[in-house]
Amino acid sequence: MHFFTLPILATIATFTYSAVAAPKAKPPAFFLAGDSTTAVQSAGGGGWGDGFLNTTLKNGATGKNFGHNGATTVSFRAGGDWANVLAAARSAAAKYSPYVTIQFGHNDQKPEKNISMADLTANLVKFVDEVRAVGATPILVTSLSRRKFSNGEVVESLADVTAAAKKAASKSKADIIDLNSASTKYLNSIGADNAATYNLNPTDFTHLNGEGSVVFGNLVATLIDAEVPEVKKYVVPVKDVAVALKAGKYIFPAAKS
Ligand SMILES: *[C@@H]1O[C@H](CO)[C@@H](O)[C@H](O)[C@H]1NC(C)=O
Ligand SMILES: *[C@@H]1O[C@H](CO)[C@@H](O)[C@H](O)[C@H]1NC(C)=O
């Protein structure tokens, strides 16, 4: 009797194993939630989002920039942007593995917004929970450094909101990339004059022009690949930009679509 049943069991086991071991890989879709330092280049803002989406996504990966100029964690929800992000992530899930990047702080830290750092952490944790609830993966992002220098060093102005985002990541066990630290380090390495070439306009040391978007979008890509290695095949930094970032050397890449 055993001679007949064993091969059958072995066959069933083989089918079950291969079904579990080789699921059809879906390319990632990145939905970018944030303020003007993530947003599309425009008169009032411009961040790393479009540089990331335009130049680093390969092999069927896609994404959309939901960055909103002036947004806080409170206004992004109240104004309906957050619902749009969740809806996009939910509807992408059939064809893609959805990811939502979450970067807030530049406006949340303004005293007139009346958002405490404890509130900011709680708001970010809530975003993380809601991303997971629609079947997507959250990635917290600490705030892109401003490019104001004093005595040859970037003036650190985002320490409070960076700490709040790190606290949110540790509370929620979400992935986090420390864009604040990485961008500060790069800017310190290239110096004030080179850093200012990424300004949206000469006196705007917060928002990025197209070239700056490509530089810092590629920095985000390298950080995501390190933190979320399963997307590496799809998030491919532009080679010369990645080399310059790693070496701390100045680069001014053409903005392209
Ligand atoms: C600031 O927020 C606190 C806590 O939510 C609230 O009690 C206070 O009234 C707010 N202040 C202003 C000026 O909005
Ligand atoms: C990204 O692509 C769009 C659409 O082609 C283009 O309008 C925009 O200038 C590009 N931005 C960057 C930063 O590459």
PDB file of C-alpha atoms and ligand atoms in Angstrom:
ATOM      1  CA  MET A   1       0.000   0.000   0.000  1.00  0.00           C
ATOM      2  CA  HIS A   2       2.758   2.423   0.879  1.00  0.00           C
ATOM      3  CA  PHE A   3       4.323   1.978  -2.533  1.00  0.00           C
ATOM      4  CA  PHE A   4       1.258   3.595  -4.108  1.00  0.00           C
ATOM      5  CA  THR A   5       0.545   6.410  -1.690  1.00  0.00           C
ATOM      6  CA  LEU A   6       4.053   7.769  -1.267  1.00  0.00           C
ATOM      7  CA  PRO A   7       4.577   8.936  -4.864  1.00  0.00           C
ATOM      8  CA  ILE A   8       1.158  10.622  -4.816  1.00  0.00           C
ATOM      9  CA  LEU A   9       1.965  12.477  -1.601  1.00  0.00           C
ATOM     10  CA  ALA A  10       5.322  13.477  -2.996  1.00  0.00           C
ATOM     11  CA  THR A  11       3.639  14.890  -6.120  1.00  0.00           C
ATOM     12  CA  ILE A  12       1.145  16.901  -4.083  1.00  0.00           C
ATOM     13  CA  ALA A  13       3.940  18.202  -1.882  1.00  0.00           C
ATOM     14  CA  THR A  14       5.911  19.325  -4.937  1.00  0.00           C
ATOM     15  CA  PHE A  15       2.980  21.297  -6.360  1.00  0.00           C
ATOM     16  CA  THR A  16       2.225  22.949  -3.018  1.00  0.00           C
ATOM     17  CA  TYR A  17       5.855  23.899  -2.513  1.00  0.00           C
ATOM     18  CA  SER A  18       6.285  25.511  -5.920  1.00  0.00           C
ATOM     19  CA  ALA A  19       3.035  27.477  -5.557  1.00  0.00           C
ATOM     20  CA  VAL A  20       4.273  28.998  -2.308  1.00  0.00           C
ATOM     21  CA  ALA A  21       7.903  29.468  -3.302  1.00  0.00           C
ATOM     22  CA  ALA A  22       7.371  31.207  -6.639  1.00  0.00           C
ATOM     23  CA  PRO A  23       4.551  33.767  -6.405  1.00  0.00           C
ATOM     24  CA  LYS A  24       4.367  35.969  -9.476  1.00  0.00           C
ATOM     25  CA  ALA A  25       6.378  39.071  -8.528  1.00  0.00           C
ATOM     26  CA  LYS A  26       4.507  42.324  -9.022  1.00  0.00           C
ATOM     27  CA  PRO A  27       6.453  45.513  -9.691  1.00  0.00           C
ATOM     28  CA  PRO A  28       6.145  48.202  -7.009  1.00  0.00           C
ATOM     29  CA  ALA A  29       3.992  51.323  -7.293  1.00  0.00           C
ATOM     30  CA  PHE A  30       5.165  54.256  -5.174  1.00  0.00           C
ATOM     31  CA  PHE A  31       2.650  56.802  -3.904  1.00  0.00           C
ATOM     32  CA  LEU A  32       4.424  59.817  -2.436  1.00  0.00           C
ATOM     33  CA  ALA A  33       2.698  61.617   0.455  1.00  0.00           C
ATOM     34  CA  GLY A  34       4.315  64.798   1.705  1.00  0.00           C
ATOM     35  CA  ASP A  35       4.729  68.557   1.585  1.00  0.00           C
ATOM     36  CA  SER A  36       6.371  70.837  -1.009  1.00  0.00           C
ATOM     37  CA  THR A  37       9.766  69.168  -0.462  1.00  0.00           C
ATOM     38  CA  THR A  38       8.265  66.047  -2.080  1.00  0.00           C
ATOM     39  CA  ALA A  39       5.960  67.859  -4.547  1.00  0.00           C
ATOM     40  CA  VAL A  40       6.174  68.542  -8.270  1.00  0.00           C
ATOM     41  CA  GLN A  41       8.300  71.573  -9.306  1.00  0.00           C
ATOM     42  CA  SER A  42       6.007  74.630  -9.471  1.00  0.00           C
ATOM     43  CA  ALA A  43       6.074  78.329  -8.574  1.00  0.00           C
ATOM     44  CA  GLY A  44       5.543  77.629  -4.858  1.00  0.00           C
ATOM     45  CA  GLY A  45       7.310  74.349  -4.341  1.00  0.00           C
ATOM     46  CA  GLY A  46       9.375  71.501  -5.628  1.00  0.00           C
ATOM     47  CA  GLY A  47      10.868  68.455  -3.983  1.00  0.00           C
ATOM     48  CA  TRP A  48      12.561  65.141  -4.677  1.00  0.00           C
ATOM     49  CA  GLY A  49       9.425  63.281  -5.798  1.00  0.00           C
ATOM     50  CA  ASP A  50       9.486  63.811  -9.561  1.00  0.00           C
ATOM     51  CA  GLY A  51      13.234  63.247  -9.818  1.00  0.00           C
ATOM     52  CA  PHE A  52      12.698  59.902  -8.078  1.00  0.00           C
ATOM     53  CA  LEU A  53       9.696  58.867 -10.194  1.00  0.00           C
ATOM     54  CA  ASN A  54      11.130  60.094 -13.504  1.00  0.00           C
ATOM     55  CA  THR A  55      14.638  58.677 -13.356  1.00  0.00           C
ATOM     56  CA  THR A  56      14.859  55.656 -11.021  1.00  0.00           C
ATOM     57  CA  LEU A  57      11.795  53.429 -11.606  1.00  0.00           C
ATOM     58  CA  LYS A  58      12.498  50.496 -13.963  1.00  0.00           C
ATOM     59  CA  ASN A  59      11.156  47.066 -14.988  1.00  0.00           C
ATOM     60  CA  GLY A  60       7.482  48.031 -14.829  1.00  0.00           C
ATOM     61  CA  ALA A  61       7.550  50.022 -11.583  1.00  0.00           C
ATOM     62  CA  THR A  62       5.371  53.117 -11.429  1.00  0.00           C
ATOM     63  CA  GLY A  63       4.314  55.856  -9.050  1.00  0.00           C
ATOM     64  CA  LYS A  64       2.560  59.155  -8.424  1.00  0.00           C
ATOM     65  CA  ASN A  65       3.576  62.308  -6.596  1.00  0.00           C
ATOM     66  CA  PHE A  66       0.888  63.457  -4.100  1.00  0.00           C
ATOM     67  CA  GLY A  67       3.155  66.072  -2.446  1.00  0.00           C
ATOM     68  CA  HIS A  68       1.154  69.196  -1.561  1.00  0.00           C
ATOM     69  CA  ASN A  69       2.747  72.605  -1.074  1.00  0.00           C
ATOM     70  CA  GLY A  70       2.356  73.841   2.505  1.00  0.00           C
ATOM     71  CA  ALA A  71       0.966  70.542   3.807  1.00  0.00           C
ATOM     72  CA  THR A  72       1.148  69.371   7.401  1.00  0.00           C
ATOM     73  CA  THR A  73       0.076  65.947   8.677  1.00  0.00           C
ATOM     74  CA  VAL A  74      -3.165  67.676   9.713  1.00  0.00           C
ATOM     75  CA  SER A  75      -3.948  69.580   6.491  1.00  0.00           C
ATOM     76  CA  PHE A  76      -2.992  66.636   4.257  1.00  0.00           C
ATOM     77  CA  ARG A  77      -5.745  64.592   5.882  1.00  0.00           C
ATOM     78  CA  ALA A  78      -8.285  67.416   6.284  1.00  0.00           C
ATOM     79  CA  GLY A  79      -7.917  68.546   2.664  1.00  0.00           C
ATOM     80  CA  GLY A  80      -8.523  65.082   1.196  1.00  0.00           C
ATOM     81  CA  ASP A  81      -5.016  64.350  -0.081  1.00  0.00           C
ATOM     82  CA  TRP A  82      -4.557  61.422   2.268  1.00  0.00           C
ATOM     83  CA  ALA A  83      -7.795  59.765   1.124  1.00  0.00           C
ATOM     84  CA  ASN A  84      -6.551  60.096  -2.467  1.00  0.00           C
ATOM     85  CA  VAL A  85      -3.239  58.415  -1.557  1.00  0.00           C
ATOM     86  CA  LEU A  86      -5.023  55.498   0.137  1.00  0.00           C
ATOM     87  CA  ALA A  87      -7.448  55.094  -2.766  1.00  0.00           C
ATOM     88  CA  ALA A  88      -4.573  55.026  -5.258  1.00  0.00           C
ATOM     89  CA  ALA A  89      -2.665  52.453  -3.200  1.00  0.00           C
ATOM     90  CA  ARG A  90      -5.754  50.286  -2.812  1.00  0.00           C
ATOM     91  CA  SER A  91      -6.617  50.280  -6.487  1.00  0.00           C
ATOM     92  CA  ALA A  92      -3.018  49.601  -7.560  1.00  0.00           C
ATOM     93  CA  ALA A  93      -2.824  46.416  -5.497  1.00  0.00           C
ATOM     94  CA  ALA A  94      -4.179  44.114  -8.230  1.00  0.00           C
ATOM     95  CA  LYS A  95      -1.274  44.846 -10.589  1.00  0.00           C
ATOM     96  CA  TYR A  96       1.449  46.247  -8.317  1.00  0.00           C
ATOM     97  CA  SER A  97       2.953  45.964  -4.842  1.00  0.00           C
ATOM     98  CA  PRO A  98       1.940  49.356  -3.463  1.00  0.00           C
ATOM     99  CA  TYR A  99       4.290  51.432  -1.265  1.00  0.00           C
ATOM    100  CA  VAL A 100       3.488  54.792   0.328  1.00  0.00           C
ATOM    101  CA  THR A 101       6.307  57.158   1.267  1.00  0.00           C
ATOM    102  CA  ILE A 102       5.399  59.574   4.064  1.00  0.00           C
ATOM    103  CA  GLN A 103       7.470  62.738   4.592  1.00  0.00           C
ATOM    104  CA  PHE A 104       6.175  65.622   6.711  1.00  0.00           C
ATOM    105  CA  GLY A 105       7.824  68.108   9.043  1.00  0.00           C
ATOM    106  CA  HIS A 106       8.779  71.361   7.293  1.00  0.00           C
ATOM    107  CA  ASN A 107       5.329  72.841   7.965  1.00  0.00           C
ATOM    108  CA  ASP A 108       4.312  70.764  10.988  1.00  0.00           C
ATOM    109  CA  GLN A 109       7.189  72.424  12.894  1.00  0.00           C
ATOM    110  CA  LYS A 110       5.917  75.982  12.282  1.00  0.00           C
ATOM    111  CA  PRO A 111       4.633  77.413  15.597  1.00  0.00           C
ATOM    112  CA  GLU A 112       1.491  78.844  13.977  1.00  0.00           C
ATOM    113  CA  LYS A 113       0.422  75.320  12.953  1.00  0.00           C
ATOM    114  CA  ASN A 114       0.142  74.422  16.638  1.00  0.00           C
ATOM    115  CA  ILE A 115       1.186  70.801  16.065  1.00  0.00           C
ATOM    116  CA  SER A 116       3.274  69.387  18.909  1.00  0.00           C
ATOM    117  CA  MET A 117       6.018  66.887  18.156  1.00  0.00           C
ATOM    118  CA  ALA A 118       3.961  64.276  20.049  1.00  0.00           C
ATOM    119  CA  ASP A 119       1.043  65.072  17.717  1.00  0.00           C
ATOM    120  CA  LEU A 120       3.322  64.738  14.694  1.00  0.00           C
ATOM    121  CA  THR A 121       4.498  61.305  15.834  1.00  0.00           C
ATOM    122  CA  ALA A 122       0.909  60.189  16.496  1.00  0.00           C
ATOM    123  CA  ASN A 123      -0.258  61.498  13.094  1.00  0.00           C
ATOM    124  CA  LEU A 124       2.555  59.623  11.326  1.00  0.00           C
ATOM    125  CA  VAL A 125       1.768  56.384  13.204  1.00  0.00           C
ATOM    126  CA  LYS A 126      -1.866  56.738  12.123  1.00  0.00           C
ATOM    127  CA  PHE A 127      -0.772  57.171   8.492  1.00  0.00           C
ATOM    128  CA  VAL A 128       1.365  54.012   8.799  1.00  0.00           C
ATOM    129  CA  ASP A 129      -1.541  52.007  10.234  1.00  0.00           C
ATOM    130  CA  GLU A 130      -3.889  53.156   7.482  1.00  0.00           C
ATOM    131  CA  VAL A 131      -1.410  52.327   4.721  1.00  0.00           C
ATOM    132  CA  ARG A 132      -1.097  48.816   6.106  1.00  0.00           C
ATOM    133  CA  ALA A 133      -4.885  48.517   6.320  1.00  0.00           C
ATOM    134  CA  VAL A 134      -5.203  48.978   2.527  1.00  0.00           C
ATOM    135  CA  GLY A 135      -2.570  46.307   1.895  1.00  0.00           C
ATOM    136  CA  ALA A 136       0.301  48.669   1.089  1.00  0.00           C
ATOM    137  CA  THR A 137       3.747  49.085   2.676  1.00  0.00           C
ATOM    138  CA  PRO A 138       4.546  52.391   4.411  1.00  0.00           C
ATOM    139  CA  ILE A 139       8.024  53.953   4.250  1.00  0.00           C
ATOM    140  CA  LEU A 140       8.591  56.905   6.584  1.00  0.00           C
ATOM    141  CA  VAL A 141      11.004  59.551   5.283  1.00  0.00           C
ATOM    142  CA  THR A 142      12.748  62.137   7.470  1.00  0.00           C
ATOM    143  CA  SER A 143      12.629  65.697   6.105  1.00  0.00           C
ATOM    144  CA  LEU A 144      14.910  66.815   3.269  1.00  0.00           C
ATOM    145  CA  SER A 145      17.498  69.265   4.599  1.00  0.00           C
ATOM    146  CA  ARG A 146      17.226  72.972   3.868  1.00  0.00           C
ATOM    147  CA  ARG A 147      20.299  74.423   2.123  1.00  0.00           C
ATOM    148  CA  LYS A 148      21.072  77.366   4.442  1.00  0.00           C
ATOM    149  CA  PHE A 149      24.721  77.338   5.538  1.00  0.00           C
ATOM    150  CA  SER A 150      26.600  79.014   8.363  1.00  0.00           C
ATOM    151  CA  ASN A 151      30.383  78.747   8.795  1.00  0.00           C
ATOM    152  CA  GLY A 152      30.574  76.168   5.995  1.00  0.00           C
ATOM    153  CA  GLU A 153      27.988  73.807   7.511  1.00  0.00           C
ATOM    154  CA  VAL A 154      24.286  73.257   6.886  1.00  0.00           C
ATOM    155  CA  VAL A 155      22.200  74.961   9.579  1.00  0.00           C
ATOM    156  CA  GLU A 156      20.344  72.102  11.247  1.00  0.00           C
ATOM    157  CA  SER A 157      16.704  73.198  11.426  1.00  0.00           C
ATOM    158  CA  LEU A 158      14.752  69.954  11.273  1.00  0.00           C
ATOM    159  CA  ALA A 159      16.034  68.028  14.292  1.00  0.00           C
ATOM    160  CA  ASP A 160      12.680  68.071  16.107  1.00  0.00           C
ATOM    161  CA  VAL A 161      10.621  66.714  13.203  1.00  0.00           C
ATOM    162  CA  THR A 162      13.323  64.184  12.303  1.00  0.00           C
ATOM    163  CA  ALA A 163      13.199  62.838  15.869  1.00  0.00           C
ATOM    164  CA  ALA A 164       9.387  62.726  15.710  1.00  0.00           C
ATOM    165  CA  ALA A 165       9.491  60.647  12.491  1.00  0.00           C
ATOM    166  CA  LYS A 166      12.048  58.241  13.987  1.00  0.00           C
ATOM    167  CA  LYS A 167       9.833  57.826  17.039  1.00  0.00           C
ATOM    168  CA  ALA A 168       6.879  57.039  14.752  1.00  0.00           C
ATOM    169  CA  ALA A 169       8.951  54.379  12.974  1.00  0.00           C
ATOM    170  CA  SER A 170      10.014  52.714  16.193  1.00  0.00           C
ATOM    171  CA  LYS A 171       6.460  52.771  17.607  1.00  0.00           C
ATOM    172  CA  SER A 172       4.917  51.336  14.438  1.00  0.00           C
ATOM    173  CA  LYS A 173       7.899  49.167  13.376  1.00  0.00           C
ATOM    174  CA  ALA A 174       7.663  50.773   9.924  1.00  0.00           C
ATOM    175  CA  ASP A 175      10.543  51.079   7.482  1.00  0.00           C
ATOM    176  CA  ILE A 176      12.197  54.492   7.600  1.00  0.00           C
ATOM    177  CA  ILE A 177      14.808  56.222   5.473  1.00  0.00           C
ATOM    178  CA  ASP A 178      16.831  59.020   7.040  1.00  0.00           C
ATOM    179  CA  LEU A 179      16.771  61.501   4.173  1.00  0.00           C
ATOM    180  CA  ASN A 180      17.495  64.342   6.607  1.00  0.00           C
ATOM    181  CA  SER A 181      20.807  62.843   7.656  1.00  0.00           C
ATOM    182  CA  ALA A 182      21.818  61.701   4.161  1.00  0.00           C
ATOM    183  CA  SER A 183      20.934  65.025   2.494  1.00  0.00           C
ATOM    184  CA  THR A 184      22.693  67.038   5.226  1.00  0.00           C
ATOM    185  CA  LYS A 185      25.811  64.908   4.831  1.00  0.00           C
ATOM    186  CA  TYR A 186      25.849  65.347   1.040  1.00  0.00           C
ATOM    187  CA  LEU A 187      25.271  69.107   1.259  1.00  0.00           C
ATOM    188  CA  ASN A 188      28.064  69.518   3.807  1.00  0.00           C
ATOM    189  CA  SER A 189      30.333  67.602   1.485  1.00  0.00           C
ATOM    190  CA  ILE A 190      29.627  69.705  -1.642  1.00  0.00           C
ATOM    191  CA  GLY A 191      29.473  73.083   0.163  1.00  0.00           C
ATOM    192  CA  ALA A 192      27.179  76.119   0.147  1.00  0.00           C
ATOM    193  CA  ASP A 193      27.810  77.418  -3.386  1.00  0.00           C
ATOM    194  CA  ASN A 194      27.203  74.071  -5.065  1.00  0.00           C
ATOM    195  CA  ALA A 195      24.203  73.405  -2.793  1.00  0.00           C
ATOM    196  CA  ALA A 196      22.585  76.690  -3.888  1.00  0.00           C
ATOM    197  CA  THR A 197      22.562  75.563  -7.538  1.00  0.00           C
ATOM    198  CA  TYR A 198      19.696  73.204  -6.600  1.00  0.00           C
ATOM    199  CA  ASN A 199      17.531  76.108  -5.361  1.00  0.00           C
ATOM    200  CA  LEU A 200      14.173  76.507  -7.098  1.00  0.00           C
ATOM    201  CA  ASN A 201      15.113  80.184  -7.384  1.00  0.00           C
ATOM    202  CA  PRO A 202      18.210  81.973  -6.040  1.00  0.00           C
ATOM    203  CA  THR A 203      16.655  82.925  -2.703  1.00  0.00           C
ATOM    204  CA  ASP A 204      14.695  79.706  -2.054  1.00  0.00           C
ATOM    205  CA  PHE A 205      16.930  77.422  -0.003  1.00  0.00           C
ATOM    206  CA  THR A 206      14.124  74.940   0.737  1.00  0.00           C
ATOM    207  CA  HIS A 207      12.638  73.926  -2.634  1.00  0.00           C
ATOM    208  CA  LEU A 208      14.455  72.118  -5.425  1.00  0.00           C
ATOM    209  CA  ASN A 209      14.712  72.873  -9.132  1.00  0.00           C
ATOM    210  CA  GLY A 210      14.505  69.974 -11.623  1.00  0.00           C
ATOM    211  CA  GLU A 211      18.202  69.110 -11.353  1.00  0.00           C
ATOM    212  CA  GLY A 212      18.010  69.143  -7.562  1.00  0.00           C
ATOM    213  CA  SER A 213      14.962  66.903  -7.766  1.00  0.00           C
ATOM    214  CA  VAL A 214      16.968  64.370  -9.767  1.00  0.00           C
ATOM    215  CA  VAL A 215      19.885  64.492  -7.294  1.00  0.00           C
ATOM    216  CA  PHE A 216      17.761  64.062  -4.164  1.00  0.00           C
ATOM    217  CA  GLY A 217      15.291  61.706  -5.897  1.00  0.00           C
ATOM    218  CA  ASN A 218      18.250  59.445  -6.582  1.00  0.00           C
ATOM    219  CA  LEU A 219      19.383  59.810  -2.974  1.00  0.00           C
ATOM    220  CA  VAL A 220      15.923  58.614  -1.894  1.00  0.00           C
ATOM    221  CA  ALA A 221      16.246  55.685  -4.326  1.00  0.00           C
ATOM    222  CA  THR A 222      19.563  54.564  -2.815  1.00  0.00           C
ATOM    223  CA  LEU A 223      18.134  54.820   0.693  1.00  0.00           C
ATOM    224  CA  ILE A 224      14.996  52.848  -0.259  1.00  0.00           C
ATOM    225  CA  ASP A 225      17.109  50.109  -1.870  1.00  0.00           C
ATOM    226  CA  ALA A 226      19.086  49.766   1.363  1.00  0.00           C
ATOM    227  CA  GLU A 227      16.019  49.738   3.635  1.00  0.00           C
ATOM    228  CA  VAL A 228      13.602  47.765   1.405  1.00  0.00           C
ATOM    229  CA  PRO A 229      15.859  45.423  -0.622  1.00  0.00           C
ATOM    230  CA  GLU A 230      12.954  43.605  -2.302  1.00  0.00           C
ATOM    231  CA  VAL A 231      12.430  46.616  -4.604  1.00  0.00           C
ATOM    232  CA  LYS A 232      16.065  46.905  -5.742  1.00  0.00           C
ATOM    233  CA  LYS A 233      15.374  45.425  -9.160  1.00  0.00           C
ATOM    234  CA  TYR A 234      12.792  48.168  -9.778  1.00  0.00           C
ATOM    235  CA  VAL A 235      14.389  51.190  -8.091  1.00  0.00           C
ATOM    236  CA  VAL A 236      17.605  51.735 -10.001  1.00  0.00           C
ATOM    237  CA  PRO A 237      19.544  54.941  -9.324  1.00  0.00           C
ATOM    238  CA  VAL A 238      21.108  56.720 -12.303  1.00  0.00           C
ATOM    239  CA  LYS A 239      24.677  55.507 -12.255  1.00  0.00           C
ATOM    240  CA  ASP A 240      26.668  58.752 -12.386  1.00  0.00           C
ATOM    241  CA  VAL A 241      24.344  60.396  -9.875  1.00  0.00           C
ATOM    242  CA  ALA A 242      24.644  57.443  -7.476  1.00  0.00           C
ATOM    243  CA  VAL A 243      28.439  57.471  -7.815  1.00  0.00           C
ATOM    244  CA  ALA A 244      28.586  61.235  -7.052  1.00  0.00           C
ATOM    245  CA  LEU A 245      26.228  60.872  -4.072  1.00  0.00           C
ATOM    246  CA  LYS A 246      28.280  58.061  -2.622  1.00  0.00           C
ATOM    247  CA  ALA A 247      31.544  59.963  -3.074  1.00  0.00           C
ATOM    248  CA  GLY A 248      30.074  63.237  -1.759  1.00  0.00           C
ATOM    249  CA  LYS A 249      30.980  64.906  -5.076  1.00  0.00           C
ATOM    250  CA  TYR A 250      28.925  67.675  -6.678  1.00  0.00           C
ATOM    251  CA  ILE A 251      26.816  66.760  -9.706  1.00  0.00           C
ATOM    252  CA  PHE A 252      24.287  68.780 -11.723  1.00  0.00           C
ATOM    253  CA  PRO A 253      22.371  66.197 -13.786  1.00  0.00           C
ATOM    254  CA  ALA A 254      19.948  67.233 -16.496  1.00  0.00           C
ATOM    255  CA  ALA A 255      16.325  67.080 -15.330  1.00  0.00           C
ATOM    256  CA  LYS A 256      14.533  64.667 -17.636  1.00  0.00           C
ATOM    257  CA  SER A 257      11.325  62.782 -17.888  1.00  0.00           C
TER     258      SER A 257
HETATM  259  C1  LIG B   1      -3.294  74.527  20.091  1.00  0.00           C
HETATM  260  O1  LIG B   1      -3.580  73.146  20.318  1.00  0.00           O
HETATM  261  C2  LIG B   1      -3.973  72.874  21.636  1.00  0.00           C
HETATM  262  C3  LIG B   1      -4.034  71.350  21.793  1.00  0.00           C
HETATM  263  O2  LIG B   1      -4.781  70.771  20.764  1.00  0.00           O
HETATM  264  C4  LIG B   1      -5.288  73.565  21.919  1.00  0.00           C
HETATM  265  O3  LIG B   1      -5.708  73.315  23.239  1.00  0.00           O
HETATM  266  C5  LIG B   1      -5.096  75.071  21.710  1.00  0.00           C
HETATM  267  O4  LIG B   1      -6.341  75.729  21.833  1.00  0.00           O
HETATM  268  C6  LIG B   1      -4.518  75.367  20.327  1.00  0.00           C
HETATM  269  N1  LIG B   1      -4.153  76.772  20.225  1.00  0.00           N
HETATM  270  C7  LIG B   1      -4.437  77.511  19.172  1.00  0.00           C
HETATM  271  C8  LIG B   1      -3.944  78.919  19.198  1.00  0.00           C
HETATM  272  O5  LIG B   1      -5.043  77.070  18.193  1.00  0.00           O
HETATM  273  C1  LIG B   2       9.384  64.706 -14.646  1.00  0.00           C
HETATM  274  O1  LIG B   2       8.635  64.380 -15.785  1.00  0.00           O
HETATM  275  C2  LIG B   2       7.609  65.303 -16.085  1.00  0.00           C
HETATM  276  C3  LIG B   2       6.772  64.728 -17.224  1.00  0.00           C
HETATM  277  O2  LIG B   2       7.569  64.430 -18.326  1.00  0.00           O
HETATM  278  C4  LIG B   2       8.256  66.638 -16.450  1.00  0.00           C
HETATM  279  O3  LIG B   2       7.267  67.596 -16.721  1.00  0.00           O
HETATM  280  C5  LIG B   2       9.090  67.113 -15.262  1.00  0.00           C
HETATM  281  O4  LIG B   2       9.798  68.271 -15.605  1.00  0.00           O
HETATM  282  C6  LIG B   2      10.081  66.049 -14.831  1.00  0.00           C
HETATM  283  N1  LIG B   2      10.694  66.502 -13.590  1.00  0.00           N
HETATM  284  C7  LIG B   2      11.879  66.075 -13.164  1.00  0.00           C
HETATM  285  C8  LIG B   2      12.363  66.678 -11.892  1.00  0.00           C
HETATM  286  O5  LIG B   2      12.554  65.234 -13.721  1.00  0.00           O
END
